[in-house]
PDB file of C-alpha atoms in Angstrom:
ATOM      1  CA  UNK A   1       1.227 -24.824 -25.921  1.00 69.00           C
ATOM      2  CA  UNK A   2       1.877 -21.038 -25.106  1.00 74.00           C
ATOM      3  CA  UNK A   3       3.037 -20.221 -21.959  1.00 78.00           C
ATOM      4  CA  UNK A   4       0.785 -18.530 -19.290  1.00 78.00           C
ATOM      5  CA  UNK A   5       2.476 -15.255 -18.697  1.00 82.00           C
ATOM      6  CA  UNK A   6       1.524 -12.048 -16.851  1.00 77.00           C
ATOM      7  CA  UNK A   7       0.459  -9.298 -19.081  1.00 77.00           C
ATOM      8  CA  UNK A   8       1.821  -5.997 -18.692  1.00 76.00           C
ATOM      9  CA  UNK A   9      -1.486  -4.063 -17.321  1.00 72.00           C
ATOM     10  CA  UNK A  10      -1.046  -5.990 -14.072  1.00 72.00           C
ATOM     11  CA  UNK A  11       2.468  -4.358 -13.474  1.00 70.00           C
ATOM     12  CA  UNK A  12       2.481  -1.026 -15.825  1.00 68.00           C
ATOM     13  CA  UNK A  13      -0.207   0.432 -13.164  1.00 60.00           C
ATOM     14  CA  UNK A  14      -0.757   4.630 -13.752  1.00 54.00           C
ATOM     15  CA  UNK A  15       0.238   7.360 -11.933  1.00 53.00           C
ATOM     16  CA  UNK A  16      -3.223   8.929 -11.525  1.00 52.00           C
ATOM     17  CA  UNK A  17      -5.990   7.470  -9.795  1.00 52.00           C
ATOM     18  CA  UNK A  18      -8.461   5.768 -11.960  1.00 54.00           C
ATOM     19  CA  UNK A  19     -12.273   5.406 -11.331  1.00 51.00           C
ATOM     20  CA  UNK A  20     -14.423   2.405 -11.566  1.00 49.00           C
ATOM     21  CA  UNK A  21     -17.173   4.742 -12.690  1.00 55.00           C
ATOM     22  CA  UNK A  22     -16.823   4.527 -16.638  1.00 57.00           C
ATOM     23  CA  UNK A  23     -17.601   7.960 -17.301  1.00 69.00           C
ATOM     24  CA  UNK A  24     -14.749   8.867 -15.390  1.00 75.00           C
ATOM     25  CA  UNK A  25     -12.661   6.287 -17.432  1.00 77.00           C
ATOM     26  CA  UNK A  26     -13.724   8.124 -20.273  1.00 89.00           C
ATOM     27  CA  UNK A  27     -12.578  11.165 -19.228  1.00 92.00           C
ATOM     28  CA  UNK A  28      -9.089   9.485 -18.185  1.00 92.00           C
ATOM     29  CA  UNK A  29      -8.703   8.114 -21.963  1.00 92.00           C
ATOM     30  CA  UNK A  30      -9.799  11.789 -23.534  1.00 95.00           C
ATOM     31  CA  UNK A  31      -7.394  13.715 -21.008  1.00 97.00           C
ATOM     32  CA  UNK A  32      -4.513  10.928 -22.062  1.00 96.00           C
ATOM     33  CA  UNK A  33      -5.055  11.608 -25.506  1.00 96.00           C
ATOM     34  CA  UNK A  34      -5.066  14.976 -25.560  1.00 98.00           C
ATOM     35  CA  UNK A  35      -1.932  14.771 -23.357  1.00 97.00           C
ATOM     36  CA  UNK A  36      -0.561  12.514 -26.332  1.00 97.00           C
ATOM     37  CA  UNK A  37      -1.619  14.886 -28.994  1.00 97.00           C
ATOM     38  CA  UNK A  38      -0.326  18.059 -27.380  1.00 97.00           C
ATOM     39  CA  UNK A  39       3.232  16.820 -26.649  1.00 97.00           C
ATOM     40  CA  UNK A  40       3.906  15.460 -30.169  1.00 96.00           C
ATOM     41  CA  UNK A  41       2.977  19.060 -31.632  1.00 96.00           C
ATOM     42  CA  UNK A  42       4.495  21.595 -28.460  1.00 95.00           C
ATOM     43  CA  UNK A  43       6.902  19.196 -26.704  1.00 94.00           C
ATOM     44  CA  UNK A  44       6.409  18.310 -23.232  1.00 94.00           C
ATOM     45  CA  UNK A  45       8.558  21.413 -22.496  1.00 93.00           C
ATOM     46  CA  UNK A  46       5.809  23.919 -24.842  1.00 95.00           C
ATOM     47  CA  UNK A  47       2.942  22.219 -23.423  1.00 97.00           C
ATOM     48  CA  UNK A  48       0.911  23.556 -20.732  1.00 97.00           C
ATOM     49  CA  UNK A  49      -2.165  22.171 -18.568  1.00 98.00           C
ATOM     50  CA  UNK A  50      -4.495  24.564 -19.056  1.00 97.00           C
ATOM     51  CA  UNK A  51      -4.064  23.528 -23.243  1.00 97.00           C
ATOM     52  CA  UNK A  52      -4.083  19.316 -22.131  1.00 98.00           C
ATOM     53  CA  UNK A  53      -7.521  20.353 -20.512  1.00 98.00           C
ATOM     54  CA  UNK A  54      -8.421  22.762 -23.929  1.00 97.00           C
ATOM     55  CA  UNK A  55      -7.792  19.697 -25.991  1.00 97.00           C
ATOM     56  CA  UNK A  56      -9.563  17.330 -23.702  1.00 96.00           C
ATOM     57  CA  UNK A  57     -12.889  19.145 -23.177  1.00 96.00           C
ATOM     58  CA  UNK A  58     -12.613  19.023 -19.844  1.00 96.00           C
ATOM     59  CA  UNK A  59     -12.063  21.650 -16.798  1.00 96.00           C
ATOM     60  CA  UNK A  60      -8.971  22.707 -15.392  1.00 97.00           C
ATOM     61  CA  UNK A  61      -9.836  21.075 -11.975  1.00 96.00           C
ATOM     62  CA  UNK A  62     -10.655  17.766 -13.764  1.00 96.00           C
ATOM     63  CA  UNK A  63      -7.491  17.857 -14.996  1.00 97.00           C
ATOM     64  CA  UNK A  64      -5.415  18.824 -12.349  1.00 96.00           C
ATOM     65  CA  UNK A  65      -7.523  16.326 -10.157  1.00 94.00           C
ATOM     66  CA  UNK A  66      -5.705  13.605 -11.622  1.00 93.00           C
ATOM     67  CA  UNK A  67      -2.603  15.279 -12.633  1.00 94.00           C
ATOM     68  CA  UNK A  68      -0.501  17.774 -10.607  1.00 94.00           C
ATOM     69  CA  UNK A  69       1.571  18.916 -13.441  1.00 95.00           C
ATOM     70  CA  UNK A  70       2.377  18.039 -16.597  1.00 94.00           C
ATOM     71  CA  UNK A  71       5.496  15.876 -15.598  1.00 88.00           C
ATOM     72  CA  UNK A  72       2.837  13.257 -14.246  1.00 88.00           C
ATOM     73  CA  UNK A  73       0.678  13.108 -17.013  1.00 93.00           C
ATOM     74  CA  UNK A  74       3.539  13.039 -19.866  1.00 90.00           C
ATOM     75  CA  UNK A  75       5.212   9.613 -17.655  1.00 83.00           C
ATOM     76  CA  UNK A  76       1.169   8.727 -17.854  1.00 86.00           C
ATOM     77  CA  UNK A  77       1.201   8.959 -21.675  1.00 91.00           C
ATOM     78  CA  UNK A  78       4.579   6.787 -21.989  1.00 85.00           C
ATOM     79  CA  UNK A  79       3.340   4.371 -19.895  1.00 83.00           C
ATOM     80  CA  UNK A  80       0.117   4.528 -21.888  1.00 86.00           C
ATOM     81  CA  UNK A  81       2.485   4.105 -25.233  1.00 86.00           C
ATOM     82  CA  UNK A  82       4.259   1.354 -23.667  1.00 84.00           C
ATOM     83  CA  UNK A  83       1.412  -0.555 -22.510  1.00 83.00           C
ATOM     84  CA  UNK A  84      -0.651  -0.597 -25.670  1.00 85.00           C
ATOM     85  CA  UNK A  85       2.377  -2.447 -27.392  1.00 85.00           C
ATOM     86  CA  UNK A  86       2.813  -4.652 -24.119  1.00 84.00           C
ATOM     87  CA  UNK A  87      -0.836  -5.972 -23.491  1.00 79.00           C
ATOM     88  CA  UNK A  88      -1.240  -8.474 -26.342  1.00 71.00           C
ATOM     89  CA  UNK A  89       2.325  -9.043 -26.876  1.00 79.00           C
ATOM     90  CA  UNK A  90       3.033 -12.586 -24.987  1.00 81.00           C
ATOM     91  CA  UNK A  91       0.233 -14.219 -25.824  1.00 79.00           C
ATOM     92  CA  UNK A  92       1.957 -16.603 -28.327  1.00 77.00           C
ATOM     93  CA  UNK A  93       5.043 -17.202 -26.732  1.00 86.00           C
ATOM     94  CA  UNK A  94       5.994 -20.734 -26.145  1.00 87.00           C
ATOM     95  CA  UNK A  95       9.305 -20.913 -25.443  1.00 90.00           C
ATOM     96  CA  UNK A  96      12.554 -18.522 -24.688  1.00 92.00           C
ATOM     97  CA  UNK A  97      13.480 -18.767 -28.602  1.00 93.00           C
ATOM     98  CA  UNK A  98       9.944 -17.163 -29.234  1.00 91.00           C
ATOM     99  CA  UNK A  99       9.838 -14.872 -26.176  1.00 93.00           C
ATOM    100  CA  UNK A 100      12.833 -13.072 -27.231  1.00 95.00           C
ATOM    101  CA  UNK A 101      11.188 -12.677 -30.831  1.00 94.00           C
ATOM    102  CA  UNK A 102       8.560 -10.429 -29.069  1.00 93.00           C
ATOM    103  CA  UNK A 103      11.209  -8.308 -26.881  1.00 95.00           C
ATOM    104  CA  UNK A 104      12.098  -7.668 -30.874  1.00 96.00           C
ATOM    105  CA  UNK A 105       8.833  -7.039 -32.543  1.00 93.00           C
ATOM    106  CA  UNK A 106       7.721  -4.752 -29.070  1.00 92.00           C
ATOM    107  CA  UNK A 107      11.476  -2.641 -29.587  1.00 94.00           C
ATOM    108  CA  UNK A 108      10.458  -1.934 -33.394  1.00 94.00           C
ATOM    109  CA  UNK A 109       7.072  -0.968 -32.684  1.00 92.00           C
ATOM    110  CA  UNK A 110       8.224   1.296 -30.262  1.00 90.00           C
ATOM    111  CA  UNK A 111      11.286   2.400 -32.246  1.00 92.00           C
ATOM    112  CA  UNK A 112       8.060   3.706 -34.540  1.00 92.00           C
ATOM    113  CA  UNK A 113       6.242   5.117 -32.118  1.00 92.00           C
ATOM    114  CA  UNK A 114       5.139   8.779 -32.590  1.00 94.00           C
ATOM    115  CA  UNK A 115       5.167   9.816 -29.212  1.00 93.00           C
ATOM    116  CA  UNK A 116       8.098   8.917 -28.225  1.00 90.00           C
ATOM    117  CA  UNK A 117       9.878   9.956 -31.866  1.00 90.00           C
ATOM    118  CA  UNK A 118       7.942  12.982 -31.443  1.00 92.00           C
ATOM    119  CA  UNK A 119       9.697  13.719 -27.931  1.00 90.00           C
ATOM    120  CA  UNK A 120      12.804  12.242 -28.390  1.00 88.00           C
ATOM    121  CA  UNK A 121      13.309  15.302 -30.896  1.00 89.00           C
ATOM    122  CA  UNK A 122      11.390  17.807 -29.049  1.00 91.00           C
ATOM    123  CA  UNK A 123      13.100  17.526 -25.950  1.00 88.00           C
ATOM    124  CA  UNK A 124      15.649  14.822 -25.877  1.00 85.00           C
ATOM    125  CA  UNK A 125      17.549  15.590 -22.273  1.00 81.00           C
ATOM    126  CA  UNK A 126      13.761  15.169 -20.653  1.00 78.00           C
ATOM    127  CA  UNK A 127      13.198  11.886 -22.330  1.00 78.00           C
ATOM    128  CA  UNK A 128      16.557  10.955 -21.667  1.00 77.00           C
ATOM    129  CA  UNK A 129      15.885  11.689 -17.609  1.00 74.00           C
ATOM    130  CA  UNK A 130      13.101  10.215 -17.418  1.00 71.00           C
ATOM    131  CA  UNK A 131      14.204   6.781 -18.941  1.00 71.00           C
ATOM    132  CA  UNK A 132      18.047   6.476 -17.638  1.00 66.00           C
ATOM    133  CA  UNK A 133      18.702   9.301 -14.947  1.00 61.00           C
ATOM    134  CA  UNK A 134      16.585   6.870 -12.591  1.00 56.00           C
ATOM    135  CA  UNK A 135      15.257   3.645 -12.032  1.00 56.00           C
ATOM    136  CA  UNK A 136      11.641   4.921 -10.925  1.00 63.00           C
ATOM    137  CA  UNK A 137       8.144   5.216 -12.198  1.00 69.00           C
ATOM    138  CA  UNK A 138       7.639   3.311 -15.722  1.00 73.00           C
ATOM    139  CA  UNK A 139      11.166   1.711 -16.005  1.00 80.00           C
ATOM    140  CA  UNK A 140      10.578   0.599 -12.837  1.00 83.00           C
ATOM    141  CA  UNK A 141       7.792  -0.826 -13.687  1.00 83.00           C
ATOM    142  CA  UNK A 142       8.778  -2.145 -16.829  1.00 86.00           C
ATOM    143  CA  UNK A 143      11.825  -3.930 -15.063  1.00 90.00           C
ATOM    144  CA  UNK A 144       9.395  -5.249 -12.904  1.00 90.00           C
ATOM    145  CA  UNK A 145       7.535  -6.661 -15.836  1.00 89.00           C
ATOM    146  CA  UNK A 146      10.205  -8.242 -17.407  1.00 93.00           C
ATOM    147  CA  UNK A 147      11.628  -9.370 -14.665  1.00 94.00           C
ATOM    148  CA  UNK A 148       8.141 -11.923 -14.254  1.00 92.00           C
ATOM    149  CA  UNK A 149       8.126 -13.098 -17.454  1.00 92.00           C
ATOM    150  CA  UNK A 150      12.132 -13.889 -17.291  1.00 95.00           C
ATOM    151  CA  UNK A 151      10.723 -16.100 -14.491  1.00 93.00           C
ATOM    152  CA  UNK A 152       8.033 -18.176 -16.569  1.00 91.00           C
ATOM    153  CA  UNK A 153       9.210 -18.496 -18.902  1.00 92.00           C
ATOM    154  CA  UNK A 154      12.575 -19.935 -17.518  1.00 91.00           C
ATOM    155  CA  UNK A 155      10.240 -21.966 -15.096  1.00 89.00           C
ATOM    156  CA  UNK A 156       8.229 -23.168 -17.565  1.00 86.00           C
ATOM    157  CA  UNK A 157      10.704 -24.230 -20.394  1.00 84.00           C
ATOM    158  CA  UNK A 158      12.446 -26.023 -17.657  1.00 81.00           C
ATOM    159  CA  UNK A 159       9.727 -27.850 -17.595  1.00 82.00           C
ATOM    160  CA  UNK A 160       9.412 -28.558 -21.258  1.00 74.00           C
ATOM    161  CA  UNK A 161      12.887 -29.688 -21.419  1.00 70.00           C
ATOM    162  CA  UNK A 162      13.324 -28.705 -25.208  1.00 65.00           C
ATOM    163  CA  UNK A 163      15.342 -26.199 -27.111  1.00 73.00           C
ATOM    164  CA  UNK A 164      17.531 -23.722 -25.507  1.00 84.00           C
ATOM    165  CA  UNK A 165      16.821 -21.726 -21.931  1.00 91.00           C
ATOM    166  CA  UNK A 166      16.995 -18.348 -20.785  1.00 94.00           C
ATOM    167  CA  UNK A 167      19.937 -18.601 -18.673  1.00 94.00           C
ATOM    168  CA  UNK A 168      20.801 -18.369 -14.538  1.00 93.00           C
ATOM    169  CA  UNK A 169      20.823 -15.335 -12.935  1.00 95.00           C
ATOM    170  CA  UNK A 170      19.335 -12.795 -10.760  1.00 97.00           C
ATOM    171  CA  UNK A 171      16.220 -12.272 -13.137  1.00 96.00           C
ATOM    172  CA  UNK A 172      16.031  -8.781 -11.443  1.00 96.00           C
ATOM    173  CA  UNK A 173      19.386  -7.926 -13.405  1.00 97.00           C
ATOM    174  CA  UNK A 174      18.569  -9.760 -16.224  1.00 97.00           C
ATOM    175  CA  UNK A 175      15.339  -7.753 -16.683  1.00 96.00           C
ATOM    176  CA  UNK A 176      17.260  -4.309 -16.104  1.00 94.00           C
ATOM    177  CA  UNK A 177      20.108  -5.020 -18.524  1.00 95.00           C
ATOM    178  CA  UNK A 178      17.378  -5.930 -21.566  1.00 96.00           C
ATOM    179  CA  UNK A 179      14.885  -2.988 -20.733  1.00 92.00           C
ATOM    180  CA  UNK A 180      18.083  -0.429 -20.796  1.00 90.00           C
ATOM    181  CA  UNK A 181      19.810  -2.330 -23.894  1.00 94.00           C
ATOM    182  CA  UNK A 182      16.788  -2.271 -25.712  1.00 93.00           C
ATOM    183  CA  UNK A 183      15.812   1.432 -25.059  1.00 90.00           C
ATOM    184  CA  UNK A 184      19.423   2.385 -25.941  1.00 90.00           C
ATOM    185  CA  UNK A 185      18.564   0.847 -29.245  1.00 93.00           C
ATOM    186  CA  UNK A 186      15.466   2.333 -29.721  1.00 91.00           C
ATOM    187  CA  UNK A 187      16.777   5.750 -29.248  1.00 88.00           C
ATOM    188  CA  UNK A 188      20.567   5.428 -30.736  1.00 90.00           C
ATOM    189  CA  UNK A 189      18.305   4.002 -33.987  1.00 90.00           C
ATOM    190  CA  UNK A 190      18.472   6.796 -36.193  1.00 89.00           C
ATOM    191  CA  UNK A 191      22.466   7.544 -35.327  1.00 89.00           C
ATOM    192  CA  UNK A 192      23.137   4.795 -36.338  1.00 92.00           C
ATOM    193  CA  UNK A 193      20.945   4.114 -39.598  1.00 90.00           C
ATOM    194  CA  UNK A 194      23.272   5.047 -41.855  1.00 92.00           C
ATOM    195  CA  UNK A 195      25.399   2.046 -40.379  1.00 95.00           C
ATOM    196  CA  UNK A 196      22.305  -0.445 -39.524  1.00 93.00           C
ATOM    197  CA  UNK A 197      20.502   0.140 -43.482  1.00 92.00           C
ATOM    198  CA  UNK A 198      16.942  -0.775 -43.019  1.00 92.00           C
ATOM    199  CA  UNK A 199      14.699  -2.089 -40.578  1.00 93.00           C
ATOM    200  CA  UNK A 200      15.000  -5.908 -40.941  1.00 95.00           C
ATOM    201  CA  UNK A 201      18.862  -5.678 -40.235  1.00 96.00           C
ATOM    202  CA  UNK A 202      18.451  -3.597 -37.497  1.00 96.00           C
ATOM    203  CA  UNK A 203      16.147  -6.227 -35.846  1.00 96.00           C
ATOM    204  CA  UNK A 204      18.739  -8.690 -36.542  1.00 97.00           C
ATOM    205  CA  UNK A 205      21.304  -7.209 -34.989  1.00 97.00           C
ATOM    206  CA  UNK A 206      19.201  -6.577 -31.638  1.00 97.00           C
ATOM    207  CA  UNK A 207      17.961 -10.078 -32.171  1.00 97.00           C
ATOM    208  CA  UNK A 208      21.714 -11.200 -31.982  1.00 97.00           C
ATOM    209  CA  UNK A 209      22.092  -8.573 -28.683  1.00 97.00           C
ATOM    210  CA  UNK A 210      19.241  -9.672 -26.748  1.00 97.00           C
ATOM    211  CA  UNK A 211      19.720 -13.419 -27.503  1.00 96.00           C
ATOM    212  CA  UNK A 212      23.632 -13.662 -26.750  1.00 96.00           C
ATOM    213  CA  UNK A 213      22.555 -12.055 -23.221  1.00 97.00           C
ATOM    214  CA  UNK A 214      19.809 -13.762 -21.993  1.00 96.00           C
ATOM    215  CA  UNK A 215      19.666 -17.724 -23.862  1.00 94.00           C
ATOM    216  CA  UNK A 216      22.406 -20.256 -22.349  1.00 90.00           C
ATOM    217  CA  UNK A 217      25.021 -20.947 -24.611  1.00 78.00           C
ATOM    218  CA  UNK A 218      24.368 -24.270 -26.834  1.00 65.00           C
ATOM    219  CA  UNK A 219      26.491 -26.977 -25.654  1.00 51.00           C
ATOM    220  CA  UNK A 220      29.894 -27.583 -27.544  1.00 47.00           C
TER     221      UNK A 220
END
């Protein structure tokens, strides 16, 4: 049976407020997409609000009535990114073997994503800030996240009392070491592809990474 896990639009919560109303909703989704489609063709760095709200449709004080600047709505778009791969992504999981399987699959979808592809080579040192620099915002968040499920589904496959279990430890550290590893990964993946050929062995070898870290060792 899978196990009940939290799914990531509980934690991965947006920087801007959103409105019941869902009009305004509608408005968040067309100013988050034109956000999206504006930074994968100027950069974040070439990109300017007055353009976002061009692209949306919408006014410049709509748009700077949920956004003060364009820092905000760019870590609003990569949280966005992230939690579109998150949402569904647990729903299957039924023990650690399996849960680790997805922290795979969600690393190669987003080591395809456009947006962050897209900014990685348009302006690498603000991508780079905004995921390592400091533990705030989405990677807080995203810790956060992990750190949960690290919880039930050690809880819970203690309970089962079959196959191998995510290991003791401060699930807090657990959770940061994975979400940096596995971002390190994402973005090192073209360095290294000349090294790592193809796809599949590249999601072996973080396989390998992300098990040897977080599974207890099988007994001798």
């Amino acid at each position: 049976m899978p196990f009940d896990l939290p799914r990531a639009s509980s934690v991965l919560h947006f920087d801007a407020p959103k409105r019941r109303n869902s009009s305004n909703r509608d408005v968040d989704a067309l100013i988050l997409d034109a956000g999206r489609e504006e930074f994968i063709r100027k950069g974040i760095r070439g990109t300017s609000m007055s353009s976002v709200a061009r692209a949306a449709g919408v006014s410049r004080p709509t748009l700077y009535s949920r956004y003060k600047n364009i820092d905000l709505l760019s870590g609003d778009v990569l949280r966005n990114e992230y939690v579109t791969v998150l949402e569904a992504a647990f729903e299957q999981v039924d023990s650690p073997e399996a849960f680790i399987d997805q922290i795979v699959l969600i690393a190669d979808k987003l080591r395809q994503n456009q947006f962050i592809n897209s900014v990685a080579q348009s302006d690498p040192d603000v991508l780079h800030h905004f995921l390592f620099e400091h533990l705030v915002g989405t990677q807080r968040r995203l810790v956060d996240y992990l750190k949960r499920l690290i919880v039930a589904v050690r809880d819970q496959a203690n309970v089962e009392r079959t196959g191998r279990k995510i290991r003791e430890g401060d699930p807090e550290v657990l959770a940061t070491f994975v979400v940096v590893t596995v971002q390190s990964a994402i973005l090192s993946a073209p360095a290294v592809s000349y090294i790592v050929t193809g796809a599949q062995a590249w999601r072996n070898e973080l396989h390998r990474l992300v098990s040897g870290y977080l599974l207890e060792c099988d007994a001798p």
